[in-house]
Tab-separated table of C-alpha atoms in Angstrom:
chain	number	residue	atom	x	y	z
A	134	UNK	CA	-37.748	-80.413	23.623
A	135	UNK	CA	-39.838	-82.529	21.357
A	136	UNK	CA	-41.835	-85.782	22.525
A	137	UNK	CA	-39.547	-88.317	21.520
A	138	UNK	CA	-36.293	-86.794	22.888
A	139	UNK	CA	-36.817	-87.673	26.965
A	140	UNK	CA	-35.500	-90.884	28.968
A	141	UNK	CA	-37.094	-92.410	31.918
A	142	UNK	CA	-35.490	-93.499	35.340
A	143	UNK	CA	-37.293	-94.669	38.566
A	144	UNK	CA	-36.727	-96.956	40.987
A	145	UNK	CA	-40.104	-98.812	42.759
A	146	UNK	CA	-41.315	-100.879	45.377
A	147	UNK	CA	-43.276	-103.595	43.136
A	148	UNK	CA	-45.661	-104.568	45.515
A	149	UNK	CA	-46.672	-100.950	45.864
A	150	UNK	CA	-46.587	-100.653	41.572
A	151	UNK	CA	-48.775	-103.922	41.867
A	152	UNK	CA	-51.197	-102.478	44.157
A	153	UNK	CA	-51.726	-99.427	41.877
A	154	UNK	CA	-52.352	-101.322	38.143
A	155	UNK	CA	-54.412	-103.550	40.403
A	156	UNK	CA	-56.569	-100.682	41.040
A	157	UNK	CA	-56.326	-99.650	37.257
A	158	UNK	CA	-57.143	-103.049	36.502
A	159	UNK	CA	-60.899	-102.463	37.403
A	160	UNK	CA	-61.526	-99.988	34.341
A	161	UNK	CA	-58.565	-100.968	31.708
A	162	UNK	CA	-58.563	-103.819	29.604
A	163	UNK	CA	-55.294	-105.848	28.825
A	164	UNK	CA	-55.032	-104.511	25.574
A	165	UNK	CA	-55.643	-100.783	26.007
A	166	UNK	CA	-52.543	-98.116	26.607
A	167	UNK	CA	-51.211	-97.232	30.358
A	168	UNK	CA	-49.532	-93.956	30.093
A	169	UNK	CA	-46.906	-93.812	32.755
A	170	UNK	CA	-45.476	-89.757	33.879
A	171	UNK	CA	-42.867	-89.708	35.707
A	172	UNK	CA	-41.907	-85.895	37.834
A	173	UNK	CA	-40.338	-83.891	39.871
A	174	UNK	CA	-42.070	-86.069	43.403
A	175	UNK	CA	-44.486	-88.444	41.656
A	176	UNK	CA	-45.382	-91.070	39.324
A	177	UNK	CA	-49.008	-90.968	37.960
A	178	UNK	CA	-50.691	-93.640	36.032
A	179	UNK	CA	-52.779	-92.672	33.550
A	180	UNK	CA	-55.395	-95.134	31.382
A	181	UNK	CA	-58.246	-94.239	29.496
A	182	UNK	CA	-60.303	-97.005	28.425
A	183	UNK	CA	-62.638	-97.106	25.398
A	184	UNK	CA	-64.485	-100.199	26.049
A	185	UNK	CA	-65.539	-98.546	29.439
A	186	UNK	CA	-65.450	-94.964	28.615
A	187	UNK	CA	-63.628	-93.917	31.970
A	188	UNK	CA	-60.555	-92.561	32.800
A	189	UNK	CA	-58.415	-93.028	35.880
A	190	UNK	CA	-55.183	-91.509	37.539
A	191	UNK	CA	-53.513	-92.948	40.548
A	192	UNK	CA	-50.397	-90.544	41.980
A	193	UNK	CA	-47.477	-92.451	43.445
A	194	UNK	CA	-45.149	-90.053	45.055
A	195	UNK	CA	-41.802	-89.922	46.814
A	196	UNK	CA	-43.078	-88.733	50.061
A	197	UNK	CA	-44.727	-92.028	51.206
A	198	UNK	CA	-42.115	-94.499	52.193
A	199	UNK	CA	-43.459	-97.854	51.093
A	200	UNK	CA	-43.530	-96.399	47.651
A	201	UNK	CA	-39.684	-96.528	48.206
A	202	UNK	CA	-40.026	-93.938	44.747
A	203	UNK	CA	-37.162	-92.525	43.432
A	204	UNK	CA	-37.333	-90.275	40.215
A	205	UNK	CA	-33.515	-90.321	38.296
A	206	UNK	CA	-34.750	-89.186	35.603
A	207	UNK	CA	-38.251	-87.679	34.174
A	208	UNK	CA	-40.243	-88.294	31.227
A	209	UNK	CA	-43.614	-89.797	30.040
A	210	UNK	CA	-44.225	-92.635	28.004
A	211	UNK	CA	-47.444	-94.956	27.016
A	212	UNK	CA	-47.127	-98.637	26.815
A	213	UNK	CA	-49.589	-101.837	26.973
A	214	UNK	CA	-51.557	-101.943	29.979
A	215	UNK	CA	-51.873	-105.954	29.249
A	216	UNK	CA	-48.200	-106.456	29.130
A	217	UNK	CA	-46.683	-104.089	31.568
A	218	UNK	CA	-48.761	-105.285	34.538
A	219	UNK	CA	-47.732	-108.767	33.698
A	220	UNK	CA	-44.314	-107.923	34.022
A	221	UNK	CA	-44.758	-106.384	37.265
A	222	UNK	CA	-46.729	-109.605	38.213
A	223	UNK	CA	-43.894	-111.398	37.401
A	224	UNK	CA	-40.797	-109.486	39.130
A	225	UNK	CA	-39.861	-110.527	42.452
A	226	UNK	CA	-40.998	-108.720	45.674
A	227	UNK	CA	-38.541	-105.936	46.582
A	228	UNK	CA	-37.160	-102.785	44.756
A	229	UNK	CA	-37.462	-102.630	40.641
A	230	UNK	CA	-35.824	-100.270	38.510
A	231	UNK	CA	-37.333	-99.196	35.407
A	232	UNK	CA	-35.951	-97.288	32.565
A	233	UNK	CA	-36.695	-96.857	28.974
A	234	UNK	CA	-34.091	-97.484	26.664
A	235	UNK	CA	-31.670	-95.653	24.322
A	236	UNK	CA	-32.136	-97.756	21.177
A	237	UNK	CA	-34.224	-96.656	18.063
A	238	UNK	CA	-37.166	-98.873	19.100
A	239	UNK	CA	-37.990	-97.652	22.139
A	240	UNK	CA	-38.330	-100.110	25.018
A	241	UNK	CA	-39.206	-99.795	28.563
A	242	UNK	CA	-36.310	-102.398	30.942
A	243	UNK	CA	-37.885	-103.501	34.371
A	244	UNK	CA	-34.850	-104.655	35.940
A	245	UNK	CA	-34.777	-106.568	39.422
A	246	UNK	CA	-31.902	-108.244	41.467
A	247	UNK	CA	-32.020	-111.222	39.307
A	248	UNK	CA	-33.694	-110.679	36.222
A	249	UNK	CA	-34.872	-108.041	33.576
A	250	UNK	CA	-38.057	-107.878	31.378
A	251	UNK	CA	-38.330	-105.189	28.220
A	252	UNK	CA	-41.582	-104.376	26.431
A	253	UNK	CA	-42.282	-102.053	23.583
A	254	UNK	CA	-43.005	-98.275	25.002
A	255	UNK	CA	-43.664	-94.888	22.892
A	256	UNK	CA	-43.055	-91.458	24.415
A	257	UNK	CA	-45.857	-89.166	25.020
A	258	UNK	CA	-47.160	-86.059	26.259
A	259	UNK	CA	-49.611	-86.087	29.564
A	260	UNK	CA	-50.619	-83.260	32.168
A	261	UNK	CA	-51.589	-84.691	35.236
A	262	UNK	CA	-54.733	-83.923	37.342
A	263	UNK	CA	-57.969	-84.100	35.829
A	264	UNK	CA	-59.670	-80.557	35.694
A	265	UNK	CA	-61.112	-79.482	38.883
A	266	UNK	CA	-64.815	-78.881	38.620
A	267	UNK	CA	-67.783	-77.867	41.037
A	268	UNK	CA	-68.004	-80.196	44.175
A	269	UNK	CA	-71.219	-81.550	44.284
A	270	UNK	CA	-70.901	-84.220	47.038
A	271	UNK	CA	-69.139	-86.387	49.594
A	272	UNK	CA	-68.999	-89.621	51.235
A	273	UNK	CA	-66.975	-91.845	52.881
A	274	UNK	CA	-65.226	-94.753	50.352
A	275	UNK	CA	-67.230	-97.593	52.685
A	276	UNK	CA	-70.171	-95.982	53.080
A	277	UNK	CA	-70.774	-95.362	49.260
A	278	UNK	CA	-69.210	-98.828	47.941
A	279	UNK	CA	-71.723	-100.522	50.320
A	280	UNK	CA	-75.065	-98.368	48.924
A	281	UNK	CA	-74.703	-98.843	45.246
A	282	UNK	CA	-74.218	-102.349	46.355
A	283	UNK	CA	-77.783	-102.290	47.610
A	284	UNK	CA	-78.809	-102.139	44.404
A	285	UNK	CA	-76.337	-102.959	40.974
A	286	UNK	CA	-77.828	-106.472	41.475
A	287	UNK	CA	-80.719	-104.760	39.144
A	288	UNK	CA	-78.784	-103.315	36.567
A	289	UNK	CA	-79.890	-104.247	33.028
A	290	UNK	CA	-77.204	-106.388	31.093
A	291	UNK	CA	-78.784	-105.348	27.772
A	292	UNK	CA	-76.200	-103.197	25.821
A	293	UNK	CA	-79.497	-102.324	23.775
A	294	UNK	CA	-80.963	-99.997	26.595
A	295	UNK	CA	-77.854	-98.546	27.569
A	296	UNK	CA	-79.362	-95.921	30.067
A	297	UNK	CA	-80.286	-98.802	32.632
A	298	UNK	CA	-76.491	-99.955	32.031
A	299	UNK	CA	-76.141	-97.281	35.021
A	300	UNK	CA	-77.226	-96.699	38.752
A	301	UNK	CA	-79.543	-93.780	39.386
A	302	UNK	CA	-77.655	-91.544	41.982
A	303	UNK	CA	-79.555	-88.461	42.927
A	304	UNK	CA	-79.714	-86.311	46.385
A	305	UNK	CA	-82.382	-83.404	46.062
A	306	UNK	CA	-84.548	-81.736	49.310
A	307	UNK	CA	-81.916	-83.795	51.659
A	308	UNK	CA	-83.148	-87.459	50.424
A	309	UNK	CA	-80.911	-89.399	48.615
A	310	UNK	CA	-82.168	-91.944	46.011
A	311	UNK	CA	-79.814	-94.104	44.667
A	312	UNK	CA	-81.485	-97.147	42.231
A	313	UNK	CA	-81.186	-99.235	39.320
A	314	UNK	CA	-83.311	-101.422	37.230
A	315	UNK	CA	-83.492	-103.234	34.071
A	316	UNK	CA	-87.416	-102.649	33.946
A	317	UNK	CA	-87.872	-106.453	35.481
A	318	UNK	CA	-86.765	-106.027	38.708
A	319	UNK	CA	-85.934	-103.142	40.597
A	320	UNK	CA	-83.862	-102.176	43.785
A	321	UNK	CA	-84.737	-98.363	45.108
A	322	UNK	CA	-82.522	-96.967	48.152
A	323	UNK	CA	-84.125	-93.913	50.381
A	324	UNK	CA	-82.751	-92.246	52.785
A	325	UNK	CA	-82.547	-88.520	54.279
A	326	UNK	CA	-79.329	-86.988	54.652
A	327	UNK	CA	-78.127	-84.118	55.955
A	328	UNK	CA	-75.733	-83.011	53.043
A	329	UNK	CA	-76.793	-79.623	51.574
A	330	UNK	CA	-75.665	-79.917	47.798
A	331	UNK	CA	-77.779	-81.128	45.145
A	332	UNK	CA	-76.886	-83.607	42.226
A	333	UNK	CA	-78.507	-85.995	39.955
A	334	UNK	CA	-75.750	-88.651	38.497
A	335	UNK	CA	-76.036	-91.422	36.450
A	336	UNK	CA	-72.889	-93.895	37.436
A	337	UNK	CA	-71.705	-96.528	35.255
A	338	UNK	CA	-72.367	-100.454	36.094
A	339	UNK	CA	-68.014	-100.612	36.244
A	340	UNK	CA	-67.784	-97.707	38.663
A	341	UNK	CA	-70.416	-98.598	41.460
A	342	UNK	CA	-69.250	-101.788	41.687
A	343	UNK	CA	-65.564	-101.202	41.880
A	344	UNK	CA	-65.276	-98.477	44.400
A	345	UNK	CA	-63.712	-100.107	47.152
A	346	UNK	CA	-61.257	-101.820	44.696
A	347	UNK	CA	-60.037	-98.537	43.210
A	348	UNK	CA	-60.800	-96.429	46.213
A	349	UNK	CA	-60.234	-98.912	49.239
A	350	UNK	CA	-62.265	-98.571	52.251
A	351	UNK	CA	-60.904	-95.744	53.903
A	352	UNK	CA	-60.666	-92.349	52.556
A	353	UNK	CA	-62.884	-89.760	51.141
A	354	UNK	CA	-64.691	-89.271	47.763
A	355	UNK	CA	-65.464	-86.339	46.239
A	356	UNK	CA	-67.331	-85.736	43.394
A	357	UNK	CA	-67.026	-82.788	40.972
A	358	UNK	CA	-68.561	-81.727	38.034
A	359	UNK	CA	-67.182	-80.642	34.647
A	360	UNK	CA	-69.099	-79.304	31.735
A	361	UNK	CA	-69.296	-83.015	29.590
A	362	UNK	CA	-67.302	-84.920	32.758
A	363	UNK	CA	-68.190	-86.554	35.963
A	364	UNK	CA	-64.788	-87.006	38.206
A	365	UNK	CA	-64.421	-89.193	41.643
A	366	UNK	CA	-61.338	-87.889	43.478
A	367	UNK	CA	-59.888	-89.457	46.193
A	368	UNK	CA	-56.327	-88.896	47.769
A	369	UNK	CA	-54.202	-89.280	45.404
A	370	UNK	CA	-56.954	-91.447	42.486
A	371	UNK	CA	-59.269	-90.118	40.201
A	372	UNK	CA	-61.937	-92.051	37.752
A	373	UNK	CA	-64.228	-89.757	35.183
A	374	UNK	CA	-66.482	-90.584	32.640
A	375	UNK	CA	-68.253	-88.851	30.370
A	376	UNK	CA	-72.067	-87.042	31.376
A	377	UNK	CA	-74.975	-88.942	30.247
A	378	UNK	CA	-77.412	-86.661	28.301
A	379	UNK	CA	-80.717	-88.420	28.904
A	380	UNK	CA	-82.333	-88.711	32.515
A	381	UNK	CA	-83.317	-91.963	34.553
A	382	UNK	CA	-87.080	-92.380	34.032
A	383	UNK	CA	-89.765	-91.968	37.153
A	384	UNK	CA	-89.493	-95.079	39.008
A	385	UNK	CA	-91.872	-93.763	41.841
A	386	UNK	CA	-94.972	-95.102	39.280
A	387	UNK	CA	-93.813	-98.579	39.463
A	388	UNK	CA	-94.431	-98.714	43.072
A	389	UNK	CA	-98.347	-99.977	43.809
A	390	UNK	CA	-99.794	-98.856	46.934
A	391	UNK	CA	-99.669	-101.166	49.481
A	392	UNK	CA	-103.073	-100.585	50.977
A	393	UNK	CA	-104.693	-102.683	48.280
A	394	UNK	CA	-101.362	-104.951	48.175
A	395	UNK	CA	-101.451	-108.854	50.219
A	396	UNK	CA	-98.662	-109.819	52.326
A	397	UNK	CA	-97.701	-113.525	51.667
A	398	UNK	CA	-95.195	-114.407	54.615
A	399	UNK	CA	-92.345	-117.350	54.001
A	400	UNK	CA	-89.605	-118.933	55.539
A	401	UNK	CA	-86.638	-117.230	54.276
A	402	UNK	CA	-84.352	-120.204	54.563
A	403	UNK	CA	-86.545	-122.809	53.108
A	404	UNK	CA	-87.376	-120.545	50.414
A	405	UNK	CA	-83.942	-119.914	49.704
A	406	UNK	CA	-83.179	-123.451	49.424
A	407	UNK	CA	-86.026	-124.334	47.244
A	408	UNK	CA	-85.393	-121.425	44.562
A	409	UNK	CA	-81.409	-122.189	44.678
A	410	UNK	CA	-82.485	-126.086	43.913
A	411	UNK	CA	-84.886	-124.635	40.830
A	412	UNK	CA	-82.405	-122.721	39.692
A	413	UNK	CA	-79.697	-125.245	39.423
A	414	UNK	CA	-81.692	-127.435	37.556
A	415	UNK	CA	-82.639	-125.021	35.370
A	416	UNK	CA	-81.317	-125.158	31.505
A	417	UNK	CA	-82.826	-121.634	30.265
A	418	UNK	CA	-79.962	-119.479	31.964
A	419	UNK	CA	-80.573	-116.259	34.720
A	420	UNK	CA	-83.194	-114.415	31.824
A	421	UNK	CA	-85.079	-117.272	30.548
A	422	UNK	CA	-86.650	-119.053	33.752
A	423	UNK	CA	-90.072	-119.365	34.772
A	424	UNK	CA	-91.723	-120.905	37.589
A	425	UNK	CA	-95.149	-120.925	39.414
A	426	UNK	CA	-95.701	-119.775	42.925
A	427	UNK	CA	-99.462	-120.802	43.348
A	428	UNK	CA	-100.331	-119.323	46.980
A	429	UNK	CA	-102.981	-120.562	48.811
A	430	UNK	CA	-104.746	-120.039	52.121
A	431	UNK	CA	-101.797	-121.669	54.073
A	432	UNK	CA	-99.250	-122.521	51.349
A	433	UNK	CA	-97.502	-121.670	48.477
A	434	UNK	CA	-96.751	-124.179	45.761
A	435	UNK	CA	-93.509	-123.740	43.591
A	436	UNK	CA	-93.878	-125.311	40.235
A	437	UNK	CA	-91.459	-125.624	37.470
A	438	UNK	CA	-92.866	-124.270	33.977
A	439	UNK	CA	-91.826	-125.131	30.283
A	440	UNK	CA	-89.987	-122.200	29.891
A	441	UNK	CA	-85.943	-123.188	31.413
A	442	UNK	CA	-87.115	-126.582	32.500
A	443	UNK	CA	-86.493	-128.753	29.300
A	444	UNK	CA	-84.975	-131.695	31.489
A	445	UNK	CA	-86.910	-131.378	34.463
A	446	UNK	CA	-90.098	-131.376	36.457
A	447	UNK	CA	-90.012	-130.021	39.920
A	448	UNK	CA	-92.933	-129.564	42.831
A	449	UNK	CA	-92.366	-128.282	46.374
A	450	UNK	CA	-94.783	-126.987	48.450
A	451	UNK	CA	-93.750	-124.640	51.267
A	452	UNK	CA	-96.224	-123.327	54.648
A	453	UNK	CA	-97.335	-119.815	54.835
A	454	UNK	CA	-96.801	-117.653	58.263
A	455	UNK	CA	-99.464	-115.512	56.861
A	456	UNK	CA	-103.049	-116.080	55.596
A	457	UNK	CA	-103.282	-114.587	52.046
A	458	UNK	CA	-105.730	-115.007	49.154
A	459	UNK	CA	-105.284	-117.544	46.205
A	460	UNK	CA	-103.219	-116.131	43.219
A	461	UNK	CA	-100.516	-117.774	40.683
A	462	UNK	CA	-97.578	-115.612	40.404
A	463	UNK	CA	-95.174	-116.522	37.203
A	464	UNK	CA	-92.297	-115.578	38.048
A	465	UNK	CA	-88.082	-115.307	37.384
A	466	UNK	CA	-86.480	-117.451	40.259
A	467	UNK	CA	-83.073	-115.498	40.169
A	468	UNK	CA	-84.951	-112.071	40.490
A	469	UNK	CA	-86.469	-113.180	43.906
A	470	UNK	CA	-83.752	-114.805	45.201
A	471	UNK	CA	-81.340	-111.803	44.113
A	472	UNK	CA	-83.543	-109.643	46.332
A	473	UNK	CA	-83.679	-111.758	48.964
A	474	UNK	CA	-79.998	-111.709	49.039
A	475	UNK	CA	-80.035	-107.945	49.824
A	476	UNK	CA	-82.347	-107.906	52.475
A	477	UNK	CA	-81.166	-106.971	55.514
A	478	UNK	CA	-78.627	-109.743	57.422
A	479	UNK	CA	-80.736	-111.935	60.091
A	480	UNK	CA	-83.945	-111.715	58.139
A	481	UNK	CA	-85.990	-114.788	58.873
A	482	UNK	CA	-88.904	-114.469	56.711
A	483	UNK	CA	-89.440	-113.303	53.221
A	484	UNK	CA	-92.781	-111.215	52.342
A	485	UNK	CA	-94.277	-111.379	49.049
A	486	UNK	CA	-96.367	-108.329	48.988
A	487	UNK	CA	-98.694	-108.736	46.181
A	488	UNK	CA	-101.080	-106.586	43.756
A	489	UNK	CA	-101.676	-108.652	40.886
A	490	UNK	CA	-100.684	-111.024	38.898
A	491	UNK	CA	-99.404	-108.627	36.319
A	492	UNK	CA	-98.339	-105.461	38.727
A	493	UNK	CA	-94.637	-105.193	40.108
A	494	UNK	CA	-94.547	-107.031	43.625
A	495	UNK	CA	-92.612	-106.341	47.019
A	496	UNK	CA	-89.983	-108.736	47.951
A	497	UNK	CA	-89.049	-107.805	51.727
A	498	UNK	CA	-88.403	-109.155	55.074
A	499	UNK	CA	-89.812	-108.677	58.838
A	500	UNK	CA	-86.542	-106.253	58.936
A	501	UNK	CA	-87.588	-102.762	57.581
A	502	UNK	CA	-84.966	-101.390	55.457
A	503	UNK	CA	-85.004	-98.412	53.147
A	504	UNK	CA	-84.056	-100.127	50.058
A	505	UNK	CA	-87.034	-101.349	48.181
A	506	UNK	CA	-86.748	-104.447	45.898
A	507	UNK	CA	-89.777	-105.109	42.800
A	508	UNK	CA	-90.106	-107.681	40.590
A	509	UNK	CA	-92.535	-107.919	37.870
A	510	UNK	CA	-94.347	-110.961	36.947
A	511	UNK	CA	-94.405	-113.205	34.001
A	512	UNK	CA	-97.181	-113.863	32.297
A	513	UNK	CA	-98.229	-117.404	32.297
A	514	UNK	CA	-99.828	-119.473	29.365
C-alpha cells in the first residue's frame, strides 16, 4: 500500500507516553516533527532534530505492563513534537486512546474518559532501529552521566568555535580521558580502566549533559560506531549524531609543571562566599568579569577591576593557610568558583597553584581527585 492509505489505533497509559516525550524533550525542540510507528508489539518514537543534529528512538512495547499498550491498528505518522506533547500534558492520568482520523485532512484524536484533543498529523514511512555498528564501549547510565559532569562546566558557549561546543571522550592504553574546554578554563578527567576497546569521541554539549534524563540512572549504555554516525543504545532508547571530522587539540601542553608552580592555600568557604558576593554585584555578565587576587606572604586581597564593575567598588581581604610569594592574578570570578564547585564534596580548602601571571593555573583542593581544573589569567592594565 502507499503512504497515505494506513490508520492508526493504540490505546496508552499517559503517564508512561509522558515519561517517554519527556525523555525526547532533551534533544527536540517544540517546533520540530515527532514521528510516531506504531507495530506488531511496540510503539517507537522517533525525532530528529536539526537545531541539535541528533536523533533519538525510545521503544514502548506491549510486553511491559505499565505501558498498558495496546496496538488496534498499525501505521506511522509524523506530527508536531511542540503540540502533541502538550496534549499529552494536558490529558488526565489513566488510559488514552489515540487514533488518526478518516477525514481528508488528516488528524491525530487523543481521546480520554472525559475529553478529546485533535492535532494536524501526516502519514509517513519509518524503519525502526538505528543501524547497528561496531561496539566500542560500555558503562553504566550513572557512572557516565556523573563523569561528563566533571567537566561540561568548561564547555565553550561560542557557536564560532564549534569543536569546543563538545566534550573530549577518549579511552586509549586503558586510561580514559574525558575533558572539555573553551580555551579559558579547562576541566581534564583521568583515570585507568580496565575496559579493553579503544575509542576517541567527541560528544555534543546536549548529550553529556542529558544522559540521565534520556537514559535514567539505571541501565546500560553502549556505544557503537557507524561509518558518519555515533549511536548510544540503551534498552529500549537510542540518541546518534553525526561524527565530527576534526580532532580535539593536545590539552596535555596547557598543563605547567608543578615543580616550578606555588601553592596558595584558602579557605574554601570564605572564598566561596566572597567570589559569589563579587559576582552578584557584578554588571559585565559570566564572560566579561575581572577581578584582582593580589597574594601576599599571608593574604590574598580580592579587588574589583573596571572591567564588570561599572556600579561598584569592592575590597576583601582573606588569610592564607600557606606561605606563598607576592603575585597579582587577574582573573574571571565565575571560572574559579565553577571549579571549585567540582571539587570533590567535603573539601575545606581551595589551592591556587600558580606559575605566572600569564600561564594556566591549578584550582584544587586538599582532596586529590583525578579531574584537573585550569584557568587562565587575564591580563591586567
Amino acid at each position: 500500500m502507499e503512504v497515505g492509505t494506513y490508520q492508526m489505533k493504540i490505546i496508552i497509559n499517559q503517564k508512561s507516553l509522558l515519561a517517554a516525550l519527556n525523555k525526547m524533550n532533551a534533544f527536540l525542540r517544540s517546533s520540530e516533527m515527532l514521528t510516531l510507528s506504531a507495530k506488531s508489539t511496540s510503539l517507537y518514537l522517533f525525532g530528529k532534530s536539526i537545531s541539535t543534529n541528533v536523533s533519538s528512538e525510545i521503544k514502548l512495547t506491549t510486553k511491559t505492563e505499565e505501558t498498558g499498550l495496546e496496538i488496534k491498528e498499525k501505521s506511522t505518522i509524523q506530527v508536531n513534537f511542540g503540540a502533541f506533547i502538550k496534549a499529552i500534558r494536558e490529558s488526565e492520568r489513566g488510559m488514552l486512546e489515540i487514533k488518526t482520523s478518516n477525514t481528508e485532512d488528516l488528524r491525530l484524536v487523543i481521546s480520554s474518559s472525559e475529553f478529546e484533543i485533535d492535532i494536524f498529523a501526516k502519514n509517513t514511512e519509518y524503519h525502526p532501529g538505528f543501524v547497528q555498528g561496531k561496539k566500542v564501549g560500555k558503562f553504566e547510565s550513572e557512572s557516565l552521566a556523573n563523569l561528563f559532569k566533571e567537566v561540561t562546566y568548561s564547555i565553550s558557549k561560542l557557536q564560532s568555535r564549534p569543536l569546543f561546543n563538545h566534550v573530549h571522550f577518549k579511552l586509549k592504553d586503558n586510561q580514559l580521558l574525558i575533558e572539555a574546554t573553551d580555551a579559558r578554563c579547562m576541566a581534564r578527567y583521568v583515570a585507568e580502566t580496565s575496559q579493553q576497546t579503544e575509542f576517541d569521541l567527541l560528544i555534543p554539549e546536549i548529550v553529556s549533559k542529558n544522559i540521565n534524563k534520556f537514559f535514567g540512572k539505571e541501565g546500560v549504555i553502549t556505544f557503537e560506531l557507524h561509518d558518519t554516525e555515533i549511536c548510544f543504545k540503551s534498552k529500549g532508547m537510542s540518541i546518534e549524531w553525526e561524527l565530527y571530522d576534526k580532532e580535539y587539540p593536545d590539552t596535555q601542553r596547557l598543563i605547567p609543571d608543578r615543580q616550578e608552580m606555588t601553592s596558595y592555600e584558602i579557605n574554601a568557604k570564605s572564598f566561596k562566599t566572597a567570589l559569589r558576593r563579587m559576582i552578584k554585584l557584578s554588571d559585565g555578565g559570566d564572560d566579561n568579569t575581572t577581578i584582582r587576587l593580589e597574594f601576599s606572604e599571608n593574604t590574598v586581597q580580592l579587588i574589583t577591576d573596571n572591567f564588570g564593575f561599572s556600579l561598584f567598588n569592592y575590597h576583601q581581604e582573606l588569610p592564607l593557610l600557606s606561605e606563598g610569594k607576592k603575585i597579582t592574578l587577574g582573573v574571571n570570578p565565575n571560572y574559579i568558583l565553577n571549579a571549585i564547585n567540582h571539587l570533590p564534596k567535603g573539601s575545606e580548602v581551595v589551592k591556587l597553584v600558580v606559575l605566572s601571571e600569564i600561564r594556566p593555573f591549578i584550582v584544587e583542593s586538599e582532596i586529590s581527585s583525578n579531574t584537573l581544573h585550569l584557568a587562565t589569567p587575564i591580563r591586567m592594565n
